[in-house]
Each structure stands twice: as C-alpha cells, then as structure tokens.
PDB file of C-alpha atoms in Angstrom:
ATOM      1  CA  UNK A 111     -67.650   9.714  41.512  1.00  0.00           C
ATOM      2  CA  UNK A 112     -65.927  11.421  38.660  1.00  0.00           C
ATOM      3  CA  UNK A 113     -62.787  11.889  40.952  1.00  0.00           C
ATOM      4  CA  UNK A 114     -62.516   8.331  41.113  1.00  0.00           C
ATOM      5  CA  UNK A 115     -63.081   7.310  37.501  1.00  0.00           C
ATOM      6  CA  UNK A 116     -60.338  10.251  37.026  1.00  0.00           C
ATOM      7  CA  UNK A 117     -57.852   8.563  39.441  1.00  0.00           C
ATOM      8  CA  UNK A 118     -58.363   5.108  37.591  1.00  0.00           C
ATOM      9  CA  UNK A 119     -58.104   6.826  34.394  1.00  0.00           C
ATOM     10  CA  UNK A 120     -54.577   8.228  35.537  1.00  0.00           C
ATOM     11  CA  UNK A 121     -53.315   4.897  37.105  1.00  0.00           C
ATOM     12  CA  UNK A 122     -54.282   2.857  33.699  1.00  0.00           C
ATOM     13  CA  UNK A 123     -52.189   5.230  31.620  1.00  0.00           C
ATOM     14  CA  UNK A 124     -49.521   5.341  33.918  1.00  0.00           C
ATOM     15  CA  UNK A 125     -49.543   1.618  33.462  1.00  0.00           C
ATOM     16  CA  UNK A 126     -49.802   1.630  29.935  1.00  0.00           C
ATOM     17  CA  UNK A 127     -46.864   4.001  29.741  1.00  0.00           C
ATOM     18  CA  UNK A 128     -44.868   1.640  31.751  1.00  0.00           C
ATOM     19  CA  UNK A 129     -45.383  -1.323  29.918  1.00  0.00           C
ATOM     20  CA  UNK A 130     -44.808   0.623  26.456  1.00  0.00           C
ATOM     21  CA  UNK A 131     -41.191   1.697  28.310  1.00  0.00           C
ATOM     22  CA  UNK A 132     -40.215  -1.757  29.466  1.00  0.00           C
ATOM     23  CA  UNK A 133     -41.173  -3.155  26.190  1.00  0.00           C
ATOM     24  CA  UNK A 134     -39.096  -0.082  24.244  1.00  0.00           C
ATOM     25  CA  UNK A 135     -36.202  -0.736  26.991  1.00  0.00           C
ATOM     26  CA  UNK A 136     -36.308  -4.545  26.344  1.00  0.00           C
ATOM     27  CA  UNK A 137     -36.168  -3.826  22.658  1.00  0.00           C
ATOM     28  CA  UNK A 138     -33.292  -1.773  22.918  1.00  0.00           C
ATOM     29  CA  UNK A 139     -31.366  -4.405  25.337  1.00  0.00           C
ATOM     30  CA  UNK A 140     -31.691  -7.124  22.239  1.00  0.00           C
ATOM     31  CA  UNK A 141     -28.385  -7.548  20.882  1.00  0.00           C
ATOM     32  CA  UNK A 142     -29.366  -8.976  17.543  1.00  0.00           C
ATOM     33  CA  UNK A 143     -32.202  -6.421  15.821  1.00  0.00           C
ATOM     34  CA  UNK A 144     -35.101  -7.841  13.577  1.00  0.00           C
ATOM     35  CA  UNK A 145     -34.454  -9.180  10.641  1.00  0.00           C
ATOM     36  CA  UNK A 146     -36.140  -8.246   7.474  1.00  0.00           C
ATOM     37  CA  UNK A 147     -35.837  -8.965   3.697  1.00  0.00           C
ATOM     38  CA  UNK A 148     -34.249  -5.276   3.236  1.00  0.00           C
ATOM     39  CA  UNK A 149     -31.899  -5.815   5.532  1.00  0.00           C
ATOM     40  CA  UNK A 150     -30.897  -9.129   4.212  1.00  0.00           C
ATOM     41  CA  UNK A 151     -30.592  -7.745   0.751  1.00  0.00           C
ATOM     42  CA  UNK A 152     -28.478  -4.604   2.199  1.00  0.00           C
ATOM     43  CA  UNK A 153     -26.003  -7.086   3.893  1.00  0.00           C
ATOM     44  CA  UNK A 154     -25.648  -9.263   0.680  1.00  0.00           C
ATOM     45  CA  UNK A 155     -25.044  -5.986  -1.233  1.00  0.00           C
ATOM     46  CA  UNK A 156     -22.776  -4.598   1.472  1.00  0.00           C
ATOM     47  CA  UNK A 157     -20.752  -7.942   0.823  1.00  0.00           C
ATOM     48  CA  UNK A 158     -20.675  -7.889  -2.849  1.00  0.00           C
ATOM     49  CA  UNK A 159     -19.553  -4.478  -2.778  1.00  0.00           C
ATOM     50  CA  UNK A 160     -16.627  -4.600  -0.268  1.00  0.00           C
ATOM     51  CA  UNK A 161     -15.621  -7.898  -2.194  1.00  0.00           C
ATOM     52  CA  UNK A 162     -15.780  -5.831  -5.358  1.00  0.00           C
ATOM     53  CA  UNK A 163     -14.032  -3.002  -3.918  1.00  0.00           C
ATOM     54  CA  UNK A 164     -11.145  -5.383  -2.660  1.00  0.00           C
ATOM     55  CA  UNK A 165     -10.464  -7.176  -6.500  1.00  0.00           C
ATOM     56  CA  UNK A 166     -10.365  -3.464  -7.827  1.00  0.00           C
ATOM     57  CA  UNK A 167      -8.147  -1.901  -4.985  1.00  0.00           C
ATOM     58  CA  UNK A 168      -5.823  -5.311  -5.526  1.00  0.00           C
ATOM     59  CA  UNK A 169      -5.873  -4.984  -9.718  1.00  0.00           C
ATOM     60  CA  UNK A 170      -5.506  -1.055  -9.375  1.00  0.00           C
ATOM     61  CA  UNK A 171      -2.248  -0.952  -7.001  1.00  0.00           C
ATOM     62  CA  UNK A 172      -0.786  -3.806  -8.980  1.00  0.00           C
ATOM     63  CA  UNK A 173      -1.274  -1.985 -12.284  1.00  0.00           C
ATOM     64  CA  UNK A 174      -0.039   1.206 -10.845  1.00  0.00           C
ATOM     65  CA  UNK A 175       3.158  -0.435  -9.505  1.00  0.00           C
ATOM     66  CA  UNK A 176       3.921  -1.927 -12.723  1.00  0.00           C
ATOM     67  CA  UNK A 177       3.892   1.617 -14.490  1.00  0.00           C
ATOM     68  CA  UNK A 178       5.335   3.855 -12.279  1.00  0.00           C
ATOM     69  CA  UNK A 179       9.110   4.334 -11.767  1.00  0.00           C
ATOM     70  CA  UNK A 180      10.948   0.970 -10.769  1.00  0.00           C
ATOM     71  CA  UNK A 181      12.004   2.400  -7.445  1.00  0.00           C
ATOM     72  CA  UNK A 182       8.377   3.457  -6.171  1.00  0.00           C
ATOM     73  CA  UNK A 183       7.293  -0.241  -6.849  1.00  0.00           C
ATOM     74  CA  UNK A 184       7.542  -1.729  -3.921  1.00  0.00           C
ATOM     75  CA  UNK A 185       6.458   1.472  -1.941  1.00  0.00           C
ATOM     76  CA  UNK A 186       3.174   1.210  -3.896  1.00  0.00           C
ATOM     77  CA  UNK A 187       3.082  -2.459  -3.422  1.00  0.00           C
ATOM     78  CA  UNK A 188       3.060  -2.032   0.388  1.00  0.00           C
ATOM     79  CA  UNK A 189       0.015  -0.063   0.775  1.00  0.00           C
ATOM     80  CA  UNK A 190      -2.009  -3.028  -0.173  1.00  0.00           C
ATOM     81  CA  UNK A 191      -2.586  -4.655   2.758  1.00  0.00           C
ATOM     82  CA  UNK A 192      -3.194  -1.332   4.557  1.00  0.00           C
ATOM     83  CA  UNK A 193      -6.073  -0.728   1.876  1.00  0.00           C
ATOM     84  CA  UNK A 194      -7.370  -3.886   2.320  1.00  0.00           C
ATOM     85  CA  UNK A 195      -7.400  -3.769   6.282  1.00  0.00           C
ATOM     86  CA  UNK A 196      -9.387  -0.720   5.736  1.00  0.00           C
ATOM     87  CA  UNK A 197     -12.122  -2.095   3.814  1.00  0.00           C
ATOM     88  CA  UNK A 198     -12.657  -5.110   5.621  1.00  0.00           C
ATOM     89  CA  UNK A 199     -13.075  -3.054   9.072  1.00  0.00           C
ATOM     90  CA  UNK A 200     -15.251  -0.544   7.168  1.00  0.00           C
ATOM     91  CA  UNK A 201     -17.277  -3.596   5.932  1.00  0.00           C
ATOM     92  CA  UNK A 202     -17.485  -5.387   9.503  1.00  0.00           C
ATOM     93  CA  UNK A 203     -18.829  -2.213  10.923  1.00  0.00           C
ATOM     94  CA  UNK A 204     -21.406  -1.386   8.600  1.00  0.00           C
ATOM     95  CA  UNK A 205     -22.442  -4.997   9.119  1.00  0.00           C
ATOM     96  CA  UNK A 206     -22.507  -4.936  12.625  1.00  0.00           C
ATOM     97  CA  UNK A 207     -24.679  -1.485  12.546  1.00  0.00           C
ATOM     98  CA  UNK A 208     -27.086  -3.382  10.510  1.00  0.00           C
ATOM     99  CA  UNK A 209     -27.627  -6.429  12.285  1.00  0.00           C
ATOM    100  CA  UNK A 210     -26.917  -5.385  15.870  1.00  0.00           C
ATOM    101  CA  UNK A 211     -28.229  -2.930  18.764  1.00  0.00           C
ATOM    102  CA  UNK A 212     -24.591  -1.603  18.836  1.00  0.00           C
ATOM    103  CA  UNK A 213     -25.313   0.033  22.365  1.00  0.00           C
ATOM    104  CA  UNK A 214     -22.236  -0.058  24.953  1.00  0.00           C
ATOM    105  CA  UNK A 215     -23.753  -2.955  27.053  1.00  0.00           C
ATOM    106  CA  UNK A 216     -24.372  -4.772  23.724  1.00  0.00           C
ATOM    107  CA  UNK A 217     -20.575  -4.297  22.240  1.00  0.00           C
ATOM    108  CA  UNK A 218     -19.153  -5.411  25.182  1.00  0.00           C
ATOM    109  CA  UNK A 219     -21.469  -8.436  25.176  1.00  0.00           C
ATOM    110  CA  UNK A 220     -20.620  -9.303  21.324  1.00  0.00           C
ATOM    111  CA  UNK A 221     -16.903  -8.795  21.809  1.00  0.00           C
ATOM    112  CA  UNK A 222     -16.675 -11.186  24.627  1.00  0.00           C
ATOM    113  CA  UNK A 223     -18.942 -13.928  22.979  1.00  0.00           C
ATOM    114  CA  UNK A 224     -16.844 -13.313  19.737  1.00  0.00           C
ATOM    115  CA  UNK A 225     -13.502 -13.376  21.890  1.00  0.00           C
ATOM    116  CA  UNK A 226     -14.363 -16.446  23.352  1.00  0.00           C
ATOM    117  CA  UNK A 227     -15.454 -18.197  19.982  1.00  0.00           C
ATOM    118  CA  UNK A 228     -12.425 -17.671  18.206  1.00  0.00           C
ATOM    119  CA  UNK A 229     -10.203 -18.420  21.474  1.00  0.00           C
ATOM    120  CA  UNK A 230     -12.107 -21.858  21.381  1.00  0.00           C
ATOM    121  CA  UNK A 231     -13.290 -22.610  17.841  1.00  0.00           C
ATOM    122  CA  UNK A 232     -10.750 -20.678  15.620  1.00  0.00           C
ATOM    123  CA  UNK A 233      -7.720 -20.237  17.745  1.00  0.00           C
ATOM    124  CA  UNK A 234      -5.076 -20.711  14.726  1.00  0.00           C
ATOM    125  CA  UNK A 235      -7.432 -18.447  12.488  1.00  0.00           C
ATOM    126  CA  UNK A 236      -7.360 -15.868  15.151  1.00  0.00           C
ATOM    127  CA  UNK A 237      -3.932 -16.124  15.842  1.00  0.00           C
ATOM    128  CA  UNK A 238      -2.992 -15.982  11.993  1.00  0.00           C
ATOM    129  CA  UNK A 239      -5.289 -12.577  12.062  1.00  0.00           C
ATOM    130  CA  UNK A 240      -3.468 -11.043  14.975  1.00  0.00           C
ATOM    131  CA  UNK A 241       0.048 -12.075  13.473  1.00  0.00           C
ATOM    132  CA  UNK A 242      -1.277 -10.150  10.247  1.00  0.00           C
ATOM    133  CA  UNK A 243      -2.229  -7.032  12.488  1.00  0.00           C
ATOM    134  CA  UNK A 244       1.251  -7.500  14.276  1.00  0.00           C
ATOM    135  CA  UNK A 245       3.007  -7.644  10.874  1.00  0.00           C
ATOM    136  CA  UNK A 246       1.752  -4.739   9.511  1.00  0.00           C
ATOM    137  CA  UNK A 247       3.875  -2.630  12.074  1.00  0.00           C
ATOM    138  CA  UNK A 248       6.747  -4.870  12.700  1.00  0.00           C
ATOM    139  CA  UNK A 249       6.987  -5.475   8.686  1.00  0.00           C
ATOM    140  CA  UNK A 250       8.813  -9.178   8.888  1.00  0.00           C
ATOM    141  CA  UNK A 251       7.636  -8.853   5.023  1.00  0.00           C
ATOM    142  CA  UNK A 252       5.687  -6.500   2.918  1.00  0.00           C
ATOM    143  CA  UNK A 253       4.274  -7.052  -0.828  1.00  0.00           C
ATOM    144  CA  UNK A 254       7.031  -7.699  -3.377  1.00  0.00           C
ATOM    145  CA  UNK A 255       9.693  -8.496  -0.730  1.00  0.00           C
ATOM    146  CA  UNK A 256      11.592 -11.683  -1.557  1.00  0.00           C
ATOM    147  CA  UNK A 257      11.580 -14.177   1.591  1.00  0.00           C
ATOM    148  CA  UNK A 258      11.815 -17.617   2.775  1.00  0.00           C
ATOM    149  CA  UNK A 259       9.622 -19.174   5.328  1.00  0.00           C
ATOM    150  CA  UNK A 260      10.044 -22.442   6.173  1.00  0.00           C
ATOM    151  CA  UNK A 261      10.755 -24.520   3.334  1.00  0.00           C
ATOM    152  CA  UNK A 262       9.569 -22.029   0.547  1.00  0.00           C
ATOM    153  CA  UNK A 263      11.310 -19.132  -0.722  1.00  0.00           C
ATOM    154  CA  UNK A 264      10.027 -16.482  -3.251  1.00  0.00           C
ATOM    155  CA  UNK A 265       8.157 -13.206  -3.568  1.00  0.00           C
ATOM    156  CA  UNK A 266       5.424 -11.708  -1.411  1.00  0.00           C
ATOM    157  CA  UNK A 267       2.406 -11.505  -3.948  1.00  0.00           C
ATOM    158  CA  UNK A 268      -0.536 -10.270  -1.704  1.00  0.00           C
ATOM    159  CA  UNK A 269      -0.704  -9.443   1.903  1.00  0.00           C
ATOM    160  CA  UNK A 270      -4.371 -10.934   2.851  1.00  0.00           C
ATOM    161  CA  UNK A 271      -6.041 -11.011   6.587  1.00  0.00           C
ATOM    162  CA  UNK A 272      -5.121 -14.445   7.552  1.00  0.00           C
ATOM    163  CA  UNK A 273      -2.187 -15.078   5.404  1.00  0.00           C
ATOM    164  CA  UNK A 274       0.309 -13.937   2.476  1.00  0.00           C
ATOM    165  CA  UNK A 275       0.729 -15.582  -0.883  1.00  0.00           C
ATOM    166  CA  UNK A 276       4.313 -16.497  -1.986  1.00  0.00           C
ATOM    167  CA  UNK A 277       4.845 -16.856  -5.450  1.00  0.00           C
ATOM    168  CA  UNK A 278       8.148 -19.488  -5.502  1.00  0.00           C
ATOM    169  CA  UNK A 279      10.934 -19.569  -8.505  1.00  0.00           C
ATOM    170  CA  UNK A 280       9.020 -22.411 -10.193  1.00  0.00           C
ATOM    171  CA  UNK A 281       6.220 -20.255 -10.563  1.00  0.00           C
ATOM    172  CA  UNK A 282       3.999 -22.062  -7.562  1.00  0.00           C
ATOM    173  CA  UNK A 283       1.723 -19.965  -5.494  1.00  0.00           C
ATOM    174  CA  UNK A 284       2.028 -20.646  -1.652  1.00  0.00           C
ATOM    175  CA  UNK A 285      -0.505 -19.399   0.780  1.00  0.00           C
ATOM    176  CA  UNK A 286       1.399 -19.264   3.882  1.00  0.00           C
ATOM    177  CA  UNK A 287      -0.620 -17.928   7.161  1.00  0.00           C
ATOM    178  CA  UNK A 288       0.720 -15.283   9.450  1.00  0.00           C
ATOM    179  CA  UNK A 289       0.840 -17.046  12.445  1.00  0.00           C
ATOM    180  CA  UNK A 290       4.320 -18.820  11.079  1.00  0.00           C
ATOM    181  CA  UNK A 291       6.092 -15.671  12.228  1.00  0.00           C
ATOM    182  CA  UNK A 292       5.370 -16.903  15.844  1.00  0.00           C
ATOM    183  CA  UNK A 293       7.399 -20.287  15.139  1.00  0.00           C
ATOM    184  CA  UNK A 294       9.451 -19.855  11.945  1.00  0.00           C
ATOM    185  CA  UNK A 295      12.321 -17.594  11.092  1.00  0.00           C
ATOM    186  CA  UNK A 296      11.639 -14.994   8.392  1.00  0.00           C
ATOM    187  CA  UNK A 297      14.589 -14.592   6.232  1.00  0.00           C
ATOM    188  CA  UNK A 298      13.795 -11.461   4.049  1.00  0.00           C
ATOM    189  CA  UNK A 299      15.963 -10.566   1.394  1.00  0.00           C
ATOM    190  CA  UNK A 300      15.440  -7.306   0.023  1.00  0.00           C
ATOM    191  CA  UNK A 301      13.402  -5.684   3.247  1.00  0.00           C
ATOM    192  CA  UNK A 302      11.491  -3.234   0.788  1.00  0.00           C
ATOM    193  CA  UNK A 303      14.430  -2.401  -1.575  1.00  0.00           C
ATOM    194  CA  UNK A 304      14.822  -3.090  -4.944  1.00  0.00           C
ATOM    195  CA  UNK A 305      18.037  -4.825  -4.886  1.00  0.00           C
ATOM    196  CA  UNK A 306      18.759  -8.095  -3.482  1.00  0.00           C
ATOM    197  CA  UNK A 307      22.149  -9.575  -2.663  1.00  0.00           C
ATOM    198  CA  UNK A 308      22.845 -12.744  -5.473  1.00  0.00           C
ATOM    199  CA  UNK A 309      25.325 -15.496  -4.092  1.00  0.00           C
ATOM    200  CA  UNK A 310      26.994 -17.380  -6.887  1.00  0.00           C
ATOM    201  CA  UNK A 311      29.210 -20.058  -6.193  1.00  0.00           C
ATOM    202  CA  UNK A 312      32.296 -21.618  -7.732  1.00  0.00           C
ATOM    203  CA  UNK A 313      34.305 -24.764  -7.079  1.00  0.00           C
ATOM    204  CA  UNK A 314      38.017 -25.147  -8.085  1.00  0.00           C
ATOM    205  CA  UNK A 315      40.661 -27.251  -7.505  1.00  0.00           C
ATOM    206  CA  UNK A 316      43.665 -26.482  -4.899  1.00  0.00           C
ATOM    207  CA  UNK A 317      46.132 -25.631  -7.266  1.00  0.00           C
ATOM    208  CA  UNK A 318      44.174 -23.449  -9.238  1.00  0.00           C
ATOM    209  CA  UNK A 319      45.763 -19.440  -9.095  1.00  0.00           C
ATOM    210  CA  UNK A 320      43.297 -18.098  -6.506  1.00  0.00           C
ATOM    211  CA  UNK A 321      44.160 -14.284  -7.575  1.00  0.00           C
ATOM    212  CA  UNK A 322      43.525 -15.009 -11.382  1.00  0.00           C
ATOM    213  CA  UNK A 323      39.980 -16.288 -10.140  1.00  0.00           C
ATOM    214  CA  UNK A 324      39.236 -13.363  -8.277  1.00  0.00           C
ATOM    215  CA  UNK A 325      39.915 -11.134 -11.134  1.00  0.00           C
ATOM    216  CA  UNK A 326      38.054 -12.985 -13.514  1.00  0.00           C
ATOM    217  CA  UNK A 327      34.727 -13.229 -11.158  1.00  0.00           C
ATOM    218  CA  UNK A 328      34.829  -9.009 -10.508  1.00  0.00           C
ATOM    219  CA  UNK A 329      35.074  -8.572 -14.198  1.00  0.00           C
ATOM    220  CA  UNK A 330      32.459 -10.619 -14.814  1.00  0.00           C
ATOM    221  CA  UNK A 331      30.425  -8.881 -12.024  1.00  0.00           C
ATOM    222  CA  UNK A 332      31.151  -5.629 -13.533  1.00  0.00           C
ATOM    223  CA  UNK A 333      30.480  -6.308 -16.907  1.00  0.00           C
ATOM    224  CA  UNK A 334      27.081  -7.848 -16.377  1.00  0.00           C
ATOM    225  CA  UNK A 335      24.009  -5.865 -17.924  1.00  0.00           C
ATOM    226  CA  UNK A 336      22.346  -6.919 -14.727  1.00  0.00           C
ATOM    227  CA  UNK A 337      24.526  -5.588 -12.003  1.00  0.00           C
ATOM    228  CA  UNK A 338      23.876  -2.697  -9.595  1.00  0.00           C
ATOM    229  CA  UNK A 339      27.056  -1.066 -10.070  1.00  0.00           C
ATOM    230  CA  UNK A 340      26.473   1.369  -6.998  1.00  0.00           C
ATOM    231  CA  UNK A 341      26.172  -1.668  -4.577  1.00  0.00           C
ATOM    232  CA  UNK A 342      29.323  -3.609  -3.206  1.00  0.00           C
ATOM    233  CA  UNK A 343      30.834  -6.586  -5.195  1.00  0.00           C
ATOM    234  CA  UNK A 344      32.688  -8.879  -3.339  1.00  0.00           C
ATOM    235  CA  UNK A 345      34.457 -12.141  -3.606  1.00  0.00           C
ATOM    236  CA  UNK A 346      34.728 -14.616  -0.424  1.00  0.00           C
ATOM    237  CA  UNK A 347      37.194 -17.694  -0.704  1.00  0.00           C
ATOM    238  CA  UNK A 348      36.747 -20.884   1.504  1.00  0.00           C
ATOM    239  CA  UNK A 349      39.008 -24.013   1.794  1.00  0.00           C
ATOM    240  CA  UNK A 350      37.223 -27.344   1.629  1.00  0.00           C
ATOM    241  CA  UNK A 351      38.816 -30.518   1.688  1.00  0.00           C
ATOM    242  CA  UNK A 352      37.830 -31.277  -1.749  1.00  0.00           C
ATOM    243  CA  UNK A 353      39.009 -27.915  -3.326  1.00  0.00           C
ATOM    244  CA  UNK A 354      38.321 -23.964  -2.975  1.00  0.00           C
ATOM    245  CA  UNK A 355      34.849 -22.528  -2.836  1.00  0.00           C
ATOM    246  CA  UNK A 356      34.483 -18.886  -4.459  1.00  0.00           C
ATOM    247  CA  UNK A 357      31.421 -17.188  -3.240  1.00  0.00           C
ATOM    248  CA  UNK A 358      30.439 -13.823  -5.987  1.00  0.00           C
ATOM    249  CA  UNK A 359      28.339 -11.541  -4.039  1.00  0.00           C
ATOM    250  CA  UNK A 360      26.668  -8.763  -5.758  1.00  0.00           C
ATOM    251  CA  UNK A 361      23.617  -7.311  -6.649  1.00  0.00           C
ATOM    252  CA  UNK A 362      21.048  -6.930  -9.290  1.00  0.00           C
ATOM    253  CA  UNK A 363      19.385  -4.015 -10.383  1.00  0.00           C
ATOM    254  CA  UNK A 364      15.998  -5.591  -9.555  1.00  0.00           C
ATOM    255  CA  UNK A 365      15.453  -8.110  -7.016  1.00  0.00           C
ATOM    256  CA  UNK A 366      12.953  -9.845  -9.807  1.00  0.00           C
ATOM    257  CA  UNK A 367      16.039 -10.941 -11.953  1.00  0.00           C
ATOM    258  CA  UNK A 368      17.718 -12.717  -9.295  1.00  0.00           C
ATOM    259  CA  UNK A 369      18.152 -15.928 -10.968  1.00  0.00           C
ATOM    260  CA  UNK A 370      18.382 -14.785 -14.511  1.00  0.00           C
ATOM    261  CA  UNK A 371      21.204 -12.654 -13.061  1.00  0.00           C
ATOM    262  CA  UNK A 372      22.746 -15.701 -11.498  1.00  0.00           C
ATOM    263  CA  UNK A 373      22.677 -17.669 -14.959  1.00  0.00           C
ATOM    264  CA  UNK A 374      24.099 -14.856 -16.887  1.00  0.00           C
ATOM    265  CA  UNK A 375      27.240 -14.912 -14.154  1.00  0.00           C
ATOM    266  CA  UNK A 376      27.606 -18.606 -14.030  1.00  0.00           C
ATOM    267  CA  UNK A 377      27.390 -18.590 -18.002  1.00  0.00           C
ATOM    268  CA  UNK A 378      29.997 -15.890 -18.578  1.00  0.00           C
ATOM    269  CA  UNK A 379      32.220 -17.052 -15.981  1.00  0.00           C
ATOM    270  CA  UNK A 380      32.194 -20.594 -17.287  1.00  0.00           C
ATOM    271  CA  UNK A 381      33.580 -19.173 -20.702  1.00  0.00           C
ATOM    272  CA  UNK A 382      36.227 -17.024 -18.830  1.00  0.00           C
ATOM    273  CA  UNK A 383      37.623 -20.025 -16.998  1.00  0.00           C
ATOM    274  CA  UNK A 384      37.590 -22.090 -20.017  1.00  0.00           C
ATOM    275  CA  UNK A 385      39.773 -19.775 -21.787  1.00  0.00           C
ATOM    276  CA  UNK A 386      42.250 -20.249 -18.880  1.00  0.00           C
ATOM    277  CA  UNK A 387      41.912 -24.097 -18.608  1.00  0.00           C
ATOM    278  CA  UNK A 388      41.426 -23.572 -15.017  1.00  0.00           C
ATOM    279  CA  UNK A 389      40.618 -26.780 -13.318  1.00  0.00           C
ATOM    280  CA  UNK A 390      37.879 -27.927 -11.173  1.00  0.00           C
ATOM    281  CA  UNK A 391      38.266 -30.152  -7.742  1.00  0.00           C
ATOM    282  CA  UNK A 392      37.919 -33.794  -8.331  1.00  0.00           C
ATOM    283  CA  UNK A 393      35.521 -35.577  -5.879  1.00  0.00           C
ATOM    284  CA  UNK A 394      37.082 -38.897  -4.361  1.00  0.00           C
ATOM    285  CA  UNK A 395      35.073 -41.593  -2.694  1.00  0.00           C
ATOM    286  CA  UNK A 396      35.633 -42.590   0.798  1.00  0.00           C
ATOM    287  CA  UNK A 397      34.765 -44.930   3.744  1.00  0.00           C
ATOM    288  CA  UNK A 398      31.484 -43.543   4.595  1.00  0.00           C
ATOM    289  CA  UNK A 399      30.384 -41.519   1.438  1.00  0.00           C
ATOM    290  CA  UNK A 400      31.960 -39.071  -0.810  1.00  0.00           C
ATOM    291  CA  UNK A 401      34.378 -36.552   0.356  1.00  0.00           C
ATOM    292  CA  UNK A 402      32.648 -33.027   1.415  1.00  0.00           C
TER     293      UNK A 402
END
C-alpha cells in the first residue's frame, strides 16, 4: 500500500513539473512580454531621453561646426547623420528588449512581420529609410553640401532617417525624402568641399571687343575679396544669334557666399563695363516670338 502511494505521488509530482515546464515554455515563446506600468513608464522615459539626446547632438554638432576652423566645418557636420542613426538604432534595440522576448525564433518572427507590414503599408516610408542608409555610404549629399534635387536648390541643413532638410536661397526649409535618389538626379555643387564654383553670365553685342571683356572679367574676379585665388578662374565665350555670352567661372572662399559673391562680381563688372562704354545686345522681335 505504501509502495502504491509513493508511486502515485511520484507520478503526480512528475505531472506537476511537466505542466510548469510547459507553462514556462509557452511564456518563453510569447513574442510580447507582459505589460506593466513600470515597463510603460520606462518606455516613455527611453523615448523622451532619445529625443532629448537627438536635439542635444544636433545643437552640439552645429554649434561646434561654427566655432572651429572653417576648413573643418563640413567634416564635423557630416558626423551628424551617423550619430543620429546610432542613437535611433540603440533606442529601438532597448525598446524591443523591454517589450519583446528576443529569442532567435521571436526575432525572426518579428522581423518577418515588420518587413511585410513595411512592404505593404509603408512602402514609400521604408524606401526612404533604405535610401537614407544607402546614402550614408554612397554620399550623394552630406550636411553642408549645396545640392539641387528636382526643382529645389540649397544647402543641406540636416540628414534625418527619412529625409533631408534643404535651405533654399529664399530662406525656405524644404524637406526632401531620401527615396528621391532612386528617381531624381542629384546635383552636388561642392561634394564636401568648402568651395563651390559660381558661374556669372554677361551679355554683349557682337561688335564688342572680346579681348577687352575677358581682361576686365579676369581682373574683377582676381580683385574680389570673396575669390579663392588658389582655384582656377576661367572665362568661357559663346556666340548667340542676339550677341556674345561671357561666362565667368570662379570659386568663392566659402560656398555659403555664393550669391553675395555673384552680386559682388556683377556690380563691379558693370562698373568696369560702363567706364569703357561697352554695348549690350539688342533683342529683336521675330515671327513666333523674341530671338534667343
């Protein structure tokens, strides 16, 4: 009888242990962990902290870039996208570890689910994020570059996970998603360099002395306080039906001075042209519109 009771007890103990083990296994296989108030509070604090860190990093990098030697300004700004990406990735990993059981099977399941969701519901958003990651390595543009994408031209002020912010010459801040690099040509004026070529155009009548105009343009460029004299200065001449087009190609010391530099060149050149009484082209009306 005692032997029988001992046997029953052993079986009951085994069943109890087996049930607890099954419950534990099922708990481990759950993707989402049990939600508690503490976890929610921690999650909110993590998100707020990440947002604060991103703002601090933005202000610190921009502050530092404006106070170091000018030639290092753009290089410092180009660290900003990588720092932002690092903060975002660390934040996502911490949140996933807080709210999910990160076993190998669960990671595969979550990754597959997220991929499918992004593929169908957020196709354009996912495309922009992927393009932003690709852009970090291919570098079609960096913070501080002066680029033209579609109809917009200006300086790249920030490089986010989904888009860049472009400040135009009219002081407008334009947000352009990264996936534009798949379909739009990206024209980069300085590609990380401090200088960017400026092309200033001048128009004259056919009878104008070409050699005199060339000399005046070279003198104007060489005497401008904005000109980077170590870089080439070139005058290109094109003959048009209505007259002669002169293109003065030169570089300012800082790409930010592009339009101030162009204004300075134009003002000083016109003063020199006026002294020599150079004649400008005359546009005639012809059938179908003005002659170009």
